[in-house]
Amino acid sequence: MQRLDKFLADRGLGTRKQIKDLIKNGTISVNGDVIYKADTHIDETTDHVYYMGEELVYEKNRYYILNKPSGVITATNDKRAATVLDLLEGENTKGLSPVGRLDIDTEGLLIITDDGALNHYLLSPSHHVEKEYEVHLRHDITDKDIEKLIKGVDIGDRRKDNSPDITLPAKCRRGEYGEGADPVIYLAICEGRFHQVKRMLEAVGNEVTALKRVRMGGLSLPADLEISEYRRLTADELTLLKKTDDLIVDNLEE
Ligand code: URA
């Protein structure tokens, strides 16, 4: 059982205040009866809740998107520092895990879910789900180095036979930056090796000065999601998240 206004907030219908108004205005019905009280309790697994005639289906899993700030650890618990789960204030975080790891000093798009199958799907390189990063650099980067990042570089990993385990094909383009600011590139990879982006830039003699994940699959970091803010993913965003990219697939099959 849970409060109707909490159920509606979890489905992304707006802030508590907006939801209170939606309920007061008679736009919400439960099992055919219009409900005017926000503190009505519903059974989210069996009751049928409608907003302006459209059913809001109960989701078995929970999916959150967080704009991760620097200084927070991507883990479920840590004795010394705040974790990304600590930022989901007021939520029941039991069973939730972040999808992949962002370094403590990396910012940006982080999905947090209790859907283990999705977690695996998004991270497995064979599914070609891109993770795109805005990468700020210590030094200017040449076209030749960008080409190397795209083709794959040796970041020190070794296969069982001791041969270099080159990074998989990636996408890379130059970004815009102001006068005097660090150069910026956008790098999209479909793997998630330890410190991968930083090590890729090291492999071409450069250094990452700031890193932010801006996209996963077809889902970009929403412009209105401020740093440290989170919210539930909408059904459309969940579909976008799973989108694979043919360009990287083409590269891989070459
Ligand atoms: N690559 C890195 O080096 N760090 C991150 O946090 C993510 C990708």
Coordinates of C-alpha atoms and ligand atoms in Angstrom, one line a residue:
M1 CA 0.0 0.0 0.0
Q2 CA 1.1 3.6 -0.6
R3 CA -0.2 7.1 -0.7
L4 CA -1.8 8.1 -4.0
D5 CA 0.3 11.3 -4.2
K6 CA 3.5 9.3 -3.8
F7 CA 2.4 6.9 -6.4
L8 CA 1.7 9.7 -8.9
A9 CA 5.0 11.5 -8.0
D10 CA 6.9 8.2 -8.7
R11 CA 5.3 8.1 -12.1
G12 CA 6.6 11.6 -12.9
L13 CA 3.3 13.5 -12.8
G14 CA 5.0 16.5 -11.2
T15 CA 5.9 18.0 -7.9
R16 CA 3.9 17.2 -4.7
K17 CA 2.1 20.6 -5.1
Q18 CA 1.3 20.0 -8.8
I19 CA 0.0 16.5 -7.9
K20 CA -2.2 17.9 -5.1
D21 CA -3.8 20.2 -7.7
L22 CA -4.3 17.4 -10.2
I23 CA -6.1 15.4 -7.5
K24 CA -8.2 18.4 -6.3
N25 CA -9.2 19.1 -9.9
G26 CA -10.6 15.6 -10.3
T27 CA -8.2 14.3 -12.9
I28 CA -7.3 11.2 -11.0
S29 CA -9.5 8.1 -10.6
V30 CA -8.9 4.8 -8.9
N31 CA -10.9 1.7 -9.9
G32 CA -13.4 4.0 -11.6
D33 CA -14.0 6.5 -8.7
V34 CA -12.6 10.0 -8.9
I35 CA -10.4 10.6 -5.9
Y36 CA -10.0 14.1 -4.4
K37 CA -7.8 13.3 -1.4
A38 CA -4.0 13.1 -1.8
D39 CA -3.5 11.0 1.3
T40 CA -5.8 8.2 0.0
H41 CA -4.0 4.9 0.3
I42 CA -3.9 2.6 -2.7
D43 CA -2.6 -0.9 -3.4
E44 CA -0.2 -0.2 -6.3
T45 CA -0.1 -3.8 -7.4
T46 CA -3.9 -4.4 -7.8
D47 CA -5.6 -1.0 -8.0
H48 CA -6.1 0.7 -11.4
V49 CA -5.1 4.3 -11.3
Y50 CA -6.1 6.7 -14.1
Y51 CA -4.9 10.2 -15.0
M52 CA -7.3 11.9 -17.4
G53 CA -8.6 8.5 -18.5
E54 CA -5.2 7.0 -19.1
E55 CA -4.0 4.1 -16.9
L56 CA -0.8 4.6 -15.0
V57 CA 0.6 1.1 -14.9
Y58 CA 2.4 -0.3 -11.9
E59 CA 6.1 -0.9 -12.7
K60 CA 7.7 -4.0 -11.2
N61 CA 11.2 -2.3 -11.3
R62 CA 12.4 1.2 -10.3
Y63 CA 14.5 3.3 -12.6
Y64 CA 16.1 6.6 -11.6
I65 CA 18.3 9.0 -13.5
L66 CA 20.8 11.0 -11.4
N67 CA 23.0 13.9 -12.5
K68 CA 26.0 12.7 -10.4
P69 CA 28.1 15.4 -8.8
S70 CA 31.8 15.1 -8.3
G71 CA 32.9 13.9 -4.8
V72 CA 30.3 11.1 -4.5
I73 CA 31.2 7.5 -4.8
T74 CA 29.3 5.2 -7.2
A75 CA 28.6 2.4 -4.8
T76 CA 25.7 1.1 -2.7
N77 CA 27.5 1.8 0.6
D78 CA 30.8 3.2 1.8
K79 CA 32.0 3.9 5.3
R80 CA 34.0 7.0 4.5
A81 CA 32.2 8.9 1.8
A82 CA 28.7 9.7 0.5
T83 CA 27.4 7.4 -2.2
V84 CA 25.1 8.0 -5.1
L85 CA 22.3 6.2 -3.2
D86 CA 22.6 8.8 -0.4
L87 CA 21.5 11.3 -2.9
L88 CA 18.1 9.5 -3.4
E89 CA 16.7 11.2 -0.3
G90 CA 13.4 9.9 0.8
E91 CA 13.4 6.9 -1.5
N92 CA 13.6 3.3 -0.4
T93 CA 17.0 2.4 -1.8
K94 CA 16.8 -1.3 -0.9
G95 CA 17.8 -3.4 -3.9
L96 CA 18.9 -0.5 -6.0
S97 CA 22.3 -0.4 -7.7
P98 CA 24.0 2.1 -10.0
V99 CA 24.5 1.0 -13.6
G100 CA 28.2 1.0 -14.1
R101 CA 30.8 3.0 -12.3
L102 CA 31.6 6.7 -12.6
D103 CA 34.8 7.8 -10.9
I104 CA 34.4 10.0 -7.8
D105 CA 35.4 13.0 -9.8
T106 CA 33.2 12.2 -12.8
E107 CA 29.8 14.0 -13.2
G108 CA 26.7 13.3 -15.2
L109 CA 24.2 10.7 -16.2
L110 CA 23.9 7.8 -13.9
I111 CA 21.1 5.2 -14.0
I112 CA 20.1 3.6 -10.7
T113 CA 17.8 0.6 -10.8
D114 CA 16.8 -2.7 -9.2
D115 CA 16.5 -4.2 -12.7
G116 CA 19.5 -6.5 -12.8
A117 CA 18.8 -7.7 -16.4
L118 CA 18.8 -4.1 -17.7
N119 CA 22.0 -3.4 -15.7
H120 CA 23.7 -6.3 -17.4
Y121 CA 22.3 -5.4 -20.9
L122 CA 23.5 -1.8 -20.7
L123 CA 27.0 -2.7 -19.6
S124 CA 27.8 -5.7 -21.8
P125 CA 30.0 -4.5 -24.8
S126 CA 28.3 -7.0 -27.1
H127 CA 25.0 -5.0 -26.9
H128 CA 26.7 -1.9 -28.3
V129 CA 25.0 0.6 -25.9
E130 CA 27.0 3.7 -26.2
K131 CA 28.2 5.7 -23.2
E132 CA 29.1 9.2 -24.3
Y133 CA 31.4 11.5 -22.3
E134 CA 32.2 15.2 -22.5
V135 CA 35.9 15.1 -22.0
H136 CA 38.0 18.2 -21.0
L137 CA 41.6 17.9 -21.9
R138 CA 44.9 19.3 -20.6
H139 CA 46.4 19.7 -24.1
D140 CA 45.1 20.3 -27.6
I141 CA 44.3 17.1 -29.5
T142 CA 45.3 16.4 -33.0
D143 CA 43.1 14.8 -35.7
K144 CA 45.5 11.9 -35.7
D145 CA 44.9 11.2 -32.0
I146 CA 41.2 11.5 -32.5
E147 CA 41.5 8.9 -35.2
K148 CA 43.5 6.6 -32.9
L149 CA 40.8 6.9 -30.2
I150 CA 38.2 5.9 -32.8
K151 CA 40.1 2.9 -34.0
G152 CA 41.1 1.7 -30.6
V153 CA 44.2 2.2 -28.4
D154 CA 46.4 0.1 -26.1
I155 CA 45.5 1.2 -22.5
G156 CA 47.8 -1.4 -20.9
D157 CA 45.2 -4.2 -20.6
R158 CA 46.5 -7.7 -21.7
R159 CA 44.7 -10.7 -23.0
K160 CA 45.4 -14.2 -21.6
D161 CA 48.1 -14.7 -24.3
N162 CA 49.7 -11.4 -23.2
S163 CA 48.8 -9.6 -26.4
P164 CA 47.4 -6.0 -26.0
D165 CA 43.7 -5.8 -25.4
I166 CA 43.0 -2.8 -27.6
T167 CA 39.9 -0.7 -26.8
L168 CA 36.9 -1.4 -29.1
P169 CA 36.0 1.1 -31.8
A170 CA 34.6 4.3 -30.5
K171 CA 33.2 7.6 -31.8
C172 CA 34.9 10.9 -31.1
R173 CA 34.2 14.5 -32.2
R174 CA 35.5 17.9 -31.2
G175 CA 33.4 20.0 -28.8
E176 CA 33.2 23.8 -28.5
Y177 CA 35.0 25.6 -25.7
G178 CA 35.7 29.2 -24.7
E179 CA 38.9 31.1 -25.1
G180 CA 41.4 30.0 -22.4
A181 CA 39.3 27.0 -21.4
D182 CA 40.5 23.4 -21.7
P183 CA 39.9 21.7 -25.1
V184 CA 36.8 19.5 -25.2
I185 CA 36.0 16.3 -27.1
Y186 CA 33.0 14.0 -27.0
L187 CA 33.9 10.4 -26.8
A188 CA 31.4 7.5 -27.1
I189 CA 32.4 4.0 -26.1
C190 CA 30.5 0.8 -25.7
E191 CA 32.7 -0.7 -23.0
G192 CA 33.2 0.2 -19.4
R193 CA 36.7 -0.7 -18.4
F194 CA 38.2 0.7 -15.2
H195 CA 39.1 4.5 -15.8
Q196 CA 38.7 3.8 -19.5
V197 CA 38.3 7.3 -20.8
K198 CA 41.1 8.7 -18.7
R199 CA 43.4 5.8 -19.8
M200 CA 42.4 6.2 -23.5
L201 CA 43.5 9.9 -23.4
E202 CA 46.7 8.9 -21.5
A203 CA 47.4 6.4 -24.3
V204 CA 47.5 9.3 -26.8
G205 CA 49.7 11.5 -24.5
N206 CA 46.9 13.7 -23.2
E207 CA 45.2 14.1 -19.8
V208 CA 41.6 14.4 -18.7
T209 CA 40.9 17.5 -16.6
A210 CA 37.2 17.0 -16.2
L211 CA 34.8 14.3 -17.2
K212 CA 31.0 14.2 -17.5
R213 CA 28.8 11.4 -18.9
V214 CA 26.2 13.0 -21.2
R215 CA 24.5 10.1 -22.9
M216 CA 23.7 6.4 -22.5
G217 CA 22.2 4.6 -25.5
G218 CA 19.7 7.1 -27.0
L219 CA 19.1 8.9 -23.7
S220 CA 20.9 12.2 -23.2
L221 CA 21.3 13.8 -19.8
P222 CA 18.2 16.0 -19.5
A223 CA 19.0 19.7 -19.7
D224 CA 16.7 20.5 -16.8
L225 CA 18.2 17.9 -14.4
E226 CA 20.5 20.0 -12.2
I227 CA 23.7 18.6 -10.7
S228 CA 22.8 16.2 -7.8
E229 CA 19.1 16.1 -8.9
Y230 CA 17.4 12.8 -9.7
R231 CA 14.0 11.6 -10.8
R232 CA 12.2 8.6 -12.1
L233 CA 12.8 7.7 -15.7
T234 CA 9.7 8.0 -17.9
A235 CA 8.7 5.0 -20.1
D236 CA 9.9 6.8 -23.2
E237 CA 13.3 7.5 -21.6
L238 CA 13.6 3.8 -20.7
T239 CA 13.1 2.9 -24.3
L240 CA 15.7 5.4 -25.4
L241 CA 18.2 4.1 -22.9
K242 CA 18.2 0.7 -24.5
K243 CA 18.9 2.0 -28.0
T244 CA 22.0 0.6 -29.6
D245 CA 24.0 2.4 -32.2
D246 CA 24.5 1.0 -35.6
L247 CA 27.6 3.1 -36.3
I248 CA 29.5 1.4 -33.6
V249 CA 28.1 -2.0 -34.7
D250 CA 29.4 -1.3 -38.2
N251 CA 32.8 -0.4 -36.9
L252 CA 32.9 -3.5 -34.8
E253 CA 32.0 -5.7 -37.7
E254 CA 34.6 -4.3 -40.1
Ligands
URA1 N1 36.0 6.6 -17.8 C1 36.7 7.1 -16.8 O1 38.0 7.2 -16.9 N2 36.1 7.5 -15.7 C2 34.8 7.4 -15.6 O2 34.2 7.8 -14.5 C3 34.0 6.9 -16.6 C4 34.7 6.5 -17.8

